[in-house]
PDB file of C-alpha atoms in Angstrom:
ATOM      1  CA  MET A 188     120.194  85.678 154.182  1.00  0.00           C
ATOM      2  CA  PRO A 189     116.836  86.672 155.747  1.00  0.00           C
ATOM      3  CA  LEU A 190     114.488  88.825 153.673  1.00  0.00           C
ATOM      4  CA  HIS A 191     111.931  91.299 154.972  1.00  0.00           C
ATOM      5  CA  LEU A 192     109.571  91.875 152.051  1.00  0.00           C
ATOM      6  CA  GLN A 193     106.012  93.098 152.449  1.00  0.00           C
ATOM      7  CA  ILE A 194     103.284  93.704 149.900  1.00  0.00           C
ATOM      8  CA  GLN A 195     104.152  97.403 149.602  1.00  0.00           C
ATOM      9  CA  ASP A 196     107.726  96.470 148.729  1.00  0.00           C
ATOM     10  CA  LEU A 197     106.518  94.307 145.857  1.00  0.00           C
ATOM     11  CA  LEU A 198     104.178  97.090 144.697  1.00  0.00           C
ATOM     12  CA  ALA A 199     107.075  99.555 144.661  1.00  0.00           C
ATOM     13  CA  LEU A 200     109.145  97.094 142.636  1.00  0.00           C
ATOM     14  CA  GLY A 201     106.265  96.578 140.209  1.00  0.00           C
ATOM     15  CA  TYR A 202     105.927 100.333 139.709  1.00  0.00           C
ATOM     16  CA  SER A 203     109.636 100.634 138.924  1.00  0.00           C
ATOM     17  CA  VAL A 204     109.440  97.745 136.444  1.00  0.00           C
ATOM     18  CA  VAL A 205     106.403  99.278 134.701  1.00  0.00           C
ATOM     19  CA  SER A 206     108.170 102.650 134.521  1.00  0.00           C
ATOM     20  CA  ARG A 207     111.205 101.066 132.892  1.00  0.00           C
ATOM     21  CA  LEU A 208     109.035  99.148 130.424  1.00  0.00           C
ATOM     22  CA  ALA A 209     107.172 102.339 129.476  1.00  0.00           C
ATOM     23  CA  TYR A 210     110.439 104.166 128.829  1.00  0.00           C
ATOM     24  CA  VAL A 211     112.185 101.421 126.876  1.00  0.00           C
ATOM     25  CA  MET A 212     109.126 100.460 124.842  1.00  0.00           C
ATOM     26  CA  TYR A 213     108.380 104.058 123.908  1.00  0.00           C
ATOM     27  CA  ILE A 214     111.888 104.880 122.740  1.00  0.00           C
ATOM     28  CA  GLY A 215     112.207 101.513 121.017  1.00  0.00           C
ATOM     29  CA  LEU A 216     108.969 101.815 119.058  1.00  0.00           C
ATOM     30  CA  ALA A 217     109.480 105.501 118.254  1.00  0.00           C
ATOM     31  CA  LEU A 218     113.020 104.971 116.977  1.00  0.00           C
ATOM     32  CA  ARG A 219     112.123 101.900 114.934  1.00  0.00           C
ATOM     33  CA  ARG A 220     109.294 103.841 113.320  1.00  0.00           C
ATOM     34  CA  ALA A 221     111.625 106.763 112.582  1.00  0.00           C
ATOM     35  CA  ASP A 222     114.134 104.320 111.085  1.00  0.00           C
ATOM     36  CA  ALA A 223     111.522 102.621 108.903  1.00  0.00           C
ATOM     37  CA  GLU A 224     109.682 105.761 107.764  1.00  0.00           C
ATOM     38  CA  PRO A 225     112.135 108.605 107.095  1.00  0.00           C
ATOM     39  CA  VAL A 226     110.537 112.039 106.952  1.00  0.00           C
ATOM     40  CA  ALA A 227     111.356 115.201 105.054  1.00  0.00           C
ATOM     41  CA  ARG A 228     114.272 117.262 106.336  1.00  0.00           C
ATOM     42  CA  GLY A 229     112.226 119.950 108.105  1.00  0.00           C
ATOM     43  CA  ALA A 230     109.693 117.489 109.472  1.00  0.00           C
ATOM     44  CA  GLY A 231     112.514 115.379 110.889  1.00  0.00           C
ATOM     45  CA  ALA A 232     113.609 118.219 113.150  1.00  0.00           C
ATOM     46  CA  GLN A 233     110.062 118.644 114.445  1.00  0.00           C
ATOM     47  CA  ALA A 234     109.624 114.909 114.983  1.00  0.00           C
ATOM     48  CA  TYR A 235     112.917 114.786 116.859  1.00  0.00           C
ATOM     49  CA  ALA A 236     111.921 117.673 119.124  1.00  0.00           C
ATOM     50  CA  ARG A 237     108.650 115.925 120.026  1.00  0.00           C
ATOM     51  CA  PHE A 238     110.416 112.629 120.616  1.00  0.00           C
ATOM     52  CA  ARG A 239     113.081 114.220 122.798  1.00  0.00           C
ATOM     53  CA  ARG A 240     110.518 115.911 125.061  1.00  0.00           C
ATOM     54  CA  ARG A 241     108.565 112.693 125.548  1.00  0.00           C
ATOM     55  CA  ALA A 242     111.646 110.519 125.962  1.00  0.00           C
ATOM     56  CA  ALA A 243     113.087 112.904 128.555  1.00  0.00           C
ATOM     57  CA  LEU A 244     109.828 112.913 130.528  1.00  0.00           C
ATOM     58  CA  LEU A 245     109.666 109.108 130.594  1.00  0.00           C
ATOM     59  CA  MET A 246     113.372 108.864 131.365  1.00  0.00           C
ATOM     60  CA  TYR A 247     113.216 111.184 134.360  1.00  0.00           C
ATOM     61  CA  HIS A 248     110.085 109.461 135.633  1.00  0.00           C
ATOM     62  CA  ASP A 249     111.876 106.124 135.331  1.00  0.00           C
ATOM     63  CA  GLY A 250     114.817 107.465 137.298  1.00  0.00           C
ATOM     64  CA  VAL A 251     112.573 108.783 140.065  1.00  0.00           C
ATOM     65  CA  ALA A 252     110.738 105.440 140.192  1.00  0.00           C
ATOM     66  CA  PHE A 253     114.022 103.588 140.622  1.00  0.00           C
ATOM     67  CA  VAL A 254     115.236 105.845 143.427  1.00  0.00           C
ATOM     68  CA  ALA A 255     111.817 105.543 145.072  1.00  0.00           C
ATOM     69  CA  VAL A 256     111.847 101.734 145.067  1.00  0.00           C
ATOM     70  CA  CYS A 257     115.301 101.749 146.677  1.00  0.00           C
ATOM     71  CA  LEU A 258     114.284 104.191 149.403  1.00  0.00           C
ATOM     72  CA  LEU A 259     110.854 102.706 150.081  1.00  0.00           C
ATOM     73  CA  THR A 260     112.265  99.179 150.400  1.00  0.00           C
ATOM     74  CA  ARG A 261     115.462  99.991 152.307  1.00  0.00           C
ATOM     75  CA  GLY A 262     116.484  97.436 154.873  1.00  0.00           C
ATOM     76  CA  THR A 263     114.857  94.498 153.084  1.00  0.00           C
ATOM     77  CA  LEU A 264     118.190  92.776 152.578  1.00  0.00           C
ATOM     78  CA  ASP A 265     120.391  91.592 155.445  1.00  0.00           C
ATOM     79  CA  LEU A 266     124.017  91.878 154.386  1.00  0.00           C
ATOM     80  CA  PRO A 267     127.041  90.623 156.327  1.00  0.00           C
ATOM     81  CA  LEU A 268     129.492  93.391 157.179  1.00  0.00           C
ATOM     82  CA  PRO A 269     126.971  96.136 156.323  1.00  0.00           C
ATOM     83  CA  LEU A 270     129.561  98.923 156.482  1.00  0.00           C
ATOM     84  CA  ALA A 271     131.715  97.185 153.883  1.00  0.00           C
ATOM     85  CA  TRP A 272     128.707  96.727 151.599  1.00  0.00           C
ATOM     86  CA  ARG A 273     127.739 100.379 152.014  1.00  0.00           C
ATOM     87  CA  LEU A 274     131.242 101.497 151.114  1.00  0.00           C
ATOM     88  CA  ALA A 275     131.162  99.216 148.069  1.00  0.00           C
ATOM     89  CA  GLY A 276     127.771 100.660 147.127  1.00  0.00           C
ATOM     90  CA  ALA A 277     129.084 104.226 147.408  1.00  0.00           C
ATOM     91  CA  ALA A 278     132.060 103.323 145.208  1.00  0.00           C
ATOM     92  CA  LEU A 279     129.759 101.803 142.575  1.00  0.00           C
ATOM     93  CA  VAL A 280     127.571 104.918 142.602  1.00  0.00           C
ATOM     94  CA  ALA A 281     130.592 107.189 142.143  1.00  0.00           C
ATOM     95  CA  LEU A 282     132.065 105.075 139.345  1.00  0.00           C
ATOM     96  CA  GLY A 283     128.787 104.574 137.500  1.00  0.00           C
ATOM     97  CA  VAL A 284     127.797 108.253 137.625  1.00  0.00           C
ATOM     98  CA  ALA A 285     131.278 109.389 136.566  1.00  0.00           C
ATOM     99  CA  VAL A 286     131.368 107.071 133.548  1.00  0.00           C
ATOM    100  CA  LYS A 287     127.802 107.934 132.523  1.00  0.00           C
ATOM    101  CA  LEU A 288     128.484 111.685 132.673  1.00  0.00           C
ATOM    102  CA  TRP A 289     131.765 111.228 130.797  1.00  0.00           C
ATOM    103  CA  ALA A 290     130.063 109.201 128.074  1.00  0.00           C
ATOM    104  CA  ALA A 291     127.189 111.688 127.810  1.00  0.00           C
ATOM    105  CA  ALA A 292     129.628 114.600 127.474  1.00  0.00           C
ATOM    106  CA  THR A 293     131.518 112.677 124.782  1.00  0.00           C
ATOM    107  CA  LEU A 294     128.358 111.986 122.778  1.00  0.00           C
ATOM    108  CA  GLY A 295     126.750 115.399 123.138  1.00  0.00           C
ATOM    109  CA  ALA A 296     123.023 115.983 123.530  1.00  0.00           C
ATOM    110  CA  ASP A 297     122.133 114.934 119.976  1.00  0.00           C
ATOM    111  CA  GLY A 298     123.875 111.585 120.250  1.00  0.00           C
ATOM    112  CA  TYR A 299     122.460 111.046 123.717  1.00  0.00           C
ATOM    113  CA  TYR A 300     118.907 111.459 122.401  1.00  0.00           C
ATOM    114  CA  TRP A 301     119.307 109.547 119.114  1.00  0.00           C
ATOM    115  CA  ARG A 302     118.864 112.549 116.804  1.00  0.00           C
ATOM    116  CA  ASP A 303     120.274 110.735 113.770  1.00  0.00           C
ATOM    117  CA  PHE A 304     117.274 108.378 113.766  1.00  0.00           C
ATOM    118  CA  PHE A 305     115.161 111.394 112.751  1.00  0.00           C
ATOM    119  CA  GLU A 306     117.753 113.429 110.870  1.00  0.00           C
ATOM    120  CA  PRO A 307     120.284 110.993 109.361  1.00  0.00           C
ATOM    121  CA  GLU A 308     122.330 113.833 107.918  1.00  0.00           C
ATOM    122  CA  THR A 309     123.304 114.863 111.470  1.00  0.00           C
ATOM    123  CA  ARG A 310     124.973 111.556 112.297  1.00  0.00           C
ATOM    124  CA  PRO A 311     128.492 111.973 113.622  1.00  0.00           C
ATOM    125  CA  ALA A 312     131.398 109.723 112.802  1.00  0.00           C
ATOM    126  CA  PRO A 313     131.949 106.783 115.169  1.00  0.00           C
ATOM    127  CA  THR A 314     133.950 107.912 118.161  1.00  0.00           C
ATOM    128  CA  ILE A 315     136.740 106.377 120.181  1.00  0.00           C
ATOM    129  CA  ALA A 316     137.034 109.407 122.452  1.00  0.00           C
ATOM    130  CA  GLY A 317     136.397 109.486 126.189  1.00  0.00           C
ATOM    131  CA  PRO A 318     135.340 106.174 127.753  1.00  0.00           C
ATOM    132  CA  TYR A 319     134.603 104.794 124.272  1.00  0.00           C
ATOM    133  CA  ARG A 320     138.364 104.357 123.905  1.00  0.00           C
ATOM    134  CA  TRP A 321     138.146 101.396 126.302  1.00  0.00           C
ATOM    135  CA  LEU A 322     134.471 100.398 126.377  1.00  0.00           C
ATOM    136  CA  ARG A 323     132.151  99.792 123.442  1.00  0.00           C
ATOM    137  CA  ASN A 324     129.043 100.753 125.394  1.00  0.00           C
ATOM    138  CA  PRO A 325     129.982 102.581 128.609  1.00  0.00           C
ATOM    139  CA  MET A 326     126.486 104.010 129.091  1.00  0.00           C
ATOM    140  CA  TYR A 327     124.727 100.663 129.275  1.00  0.00           C
ATOM    141  CA  THR A 328     127.453  98.687 131.061  1.00  0.00           C
ATOM    142  CA  VAL A 329     129.635 100.507 133.585  1.00  0.00           C
ATOM    143  CA  GLY A 330     127.194 103.422 133.429  1.00  0.00           C
ATOM    144  CA  TYR A 331     124.637 101.279 135.262  1.00  0.00           C
ATOM    145  CA  LEU A 332     126.808 100.468 138.281  1.00  0.00           C
ATOM    146  CA  GLN A 333     125.214 103.264 140.291  1.00  0.00           C
ATOM    147  CA  THR A 334     121.867 101.483 140.267  1.00  0.00           C
ATOM    148  CA  TYR A 335     123.404  98.452 141.983  1.00  0.00           C
ATOM    149  CA  GLY A 336     125.382 100.749 144.265  1.00  0.00           C
ATOM    150  CA  LEU A 337     122.305 102.645 145.441  1.00  0.00           C
ATOM    151  CA  ALA A 338     120.473  99.402 146.178  1.00  0.00           C
ATOM    152  CA  LEU A 339     123.444  98.173 148.238  1.00  0.00           C
ATOM    153  CA  LEU A 340     123.744 101.467 150.083  1.00  0.00           C
ATOM    154  CA  VAL A 341     120.184 101.155 151.389  1.00  0.00           C
ATOM    155  CA  ALA A 342     120.158  97.323 151.528  1.00  0.00           C
ATOM    156  CA  SER A 343     117.190  97.037 149.165  1.00  0.00           C
ATOM    157  CA  LEU A 344     116.466  93.680 147.585  1.00  0.00           C
ATOM    158  CA  PRO A 345     113.730  95.097 145.286  1.00  0.00           C
ATOM    159  CA  GLY A 346     116.247  97.799 144.343  1.00  0.00           C
ATOM    160  CA  LEU A 347     118.733  95.156 143.224  1.00  0.00           C
ATOM    161  CA  VAL A 348     116.024  93.354 141.247  1.00  0.00           C
ATOM    162  CA  ALA A 349     114.980  96.653 139.631  1.00  0.00           C
ATOM    163  CA  ALA A 350     118.616  97.393 138.746  1.00  0.00           C
ATOM    164  CA  VAL A 351     119.022  94.036 137.014  1.00  0.00           C
ATOM    165  CA  PHE A 352     115.735  94.486 135.153  1.00  0.00           C
ATOM    166  CA  SER A 353     116.581  98.055 134.123  1.00  0.00           C
ATOM    167  CA  GLN A 354     119.947  97.121 132.697  1.00  0.00           C
ATOM    168  CA  GLY A 355     118.567  94.036 130.980  1.00  0.00           C
ATOM    169  CA  ALA A 356     115.799  96.086 129.360  1.00  0.00           C
ATOM    170  CA  ILE A 357     118.153  98.746 128.019  1.00  0.00           C
ATOM    171  CA  ILE A 358     120.565  96.135 126.659  1.00  0.00           C
ATOM    172  CA  ALA A 359     117.641  94.424 124.911  1.00  0.00           C
ATOM    173  CA  PHE A 360     116.733  97.810 123.407  1.00  0.00           C
ATOM    174  CA  TYR A 361     120.302  98.237 122.250  1.00  0.00           C
ATOM    175  CA  ARG A 362     120.418  94.839 120.563  1.00  0.00           C
ATOM    176  CA  LEU A 363     116.993  95.138 118.923  1.00  0.00           C
ATOM    177  CA  VAL A 364     116.973  98.814 117.912  1.00  0.00           C
ATOM    178  CA  GLU A 365     120.262 100.671 118.283  1.00  0.00           C
ATOM    179  CA  ARG A 366     122.753  98.117 117.043  1.00  0.00           C
ATOM    180  CA  PRO A 367     120.838  97.297 113.812  1.00  0.00           C
ATOM    181  CA  HIS A 368     120.476 101.025 113.120  1.00  0.00           C
ATOM    182  CA  TYR A 369     124.172 101.768 113.485  1.00  0.00           C
ATOM    183  CA  ARG A 370     125.171  98.697 111.539  1.00  0.00           C
ATOM    184  CA  ARG A 371     123.082 100.004 108.652  1.00  0.00           C
ATOM    185  CA  LEU A 372     124.764 103.392 108.953  1.00  0.00           C
ATOM    186  CA  TYR A 373     128.336 102.291 109.436  1.00  0.00           C
ATOM    187  CA  GLY A 374     128.464  98.700 108.208  1.00  0.00           C
ATOM    188  CA  ALA A 375     128.748  95.416 110.075  1.00  0.00           C
ATOM    189  CA  ALA A 376     131.847  96.391 112.064  1.00  0.00           C
ATOM    190  CA  PRO A 377     130.968  97.256 115.669  1.00  0.00           C
ATOM    191  CA  THR A 378     131.119 100.948 116.446  1.00  0.00           C
ATOM    192  CA  ALA A 379     131.565 102.851 119.657  1.00  0.00           C
ATOM    193  CA  ARG A 380     128.550 105.050 119.042  1.00  0.00           C
ATOM    194  CA  ARG A 381     126.249 105.244 122.000  1.00  0.00           C
ATOM    195  CA  ARG A 382     125.537 104.488 125.530  1.00  0.00           C
ATOM    196  CA  LEU A 383     125.139 100.854 126.334  1.00  0.00           C
ATOM    197  CA  SER A 384     120.489 104.721 127.848  1.00  0.00           C
ATOM    198  CA  THR A 385     119.305 105.990 129.602  1.00  0.00           C
ATOM    199  CA  SER A 386     120.055 108.673 131.869  1.00  0.00           C
ATOM    200  CA  GLN A 387     120.055 109.730 130.815  1.00  0.00           C
ATOM    201  CA  GLU A 388     118.630 107.657 133.666  1.00  0.00           C
ATOM    202  CA  THR A 389     119.406 107.176 137.175  1.00  0.00           C
ATOM    203  CA  GLY A 390     120.777 104.135 135.770  1.00  0.00           C
TER     204      GLY A 390
END
């Protein structure tokens, strides 16, 4: 499988990786701090509003960076039967976006942006509605298929690498930050609480 990578392709991939690291590290550190240092009721609402603005900015930037690496490095991967791969990519995009939007609508904006880390009294009960009826973490699993699909649509090897890195980073965030938080709230039993990210993200 011949590859056609140039230095600018690697730079685009590096930018996408740095963007994902900035997003995941910010939300991870901010949420762990909120978990460890609860604030007064009124201050929690203000802290959440600040966090949500910053998280959204980093999230959208991360999404743009991922789309950019796919477009800027298109054609770097030679695939047999390119039409079949493009159709498969389009199907993955449709499925991933549909599941992500369905999960986001099920959670609501507050769940999507981790409000209960800042205001524990707002935490909802664990849900088995929507895609959570069948998947524990639809956001971070099936909800990332569109990243792989986009990379296949444009035949981008750096796009595929960025997709793998993006999903791996958000799953690491889930295991290190989200899952411990919800186990403290709801006990050791696994709960169908949130997206297993971001976008909230393109992916």
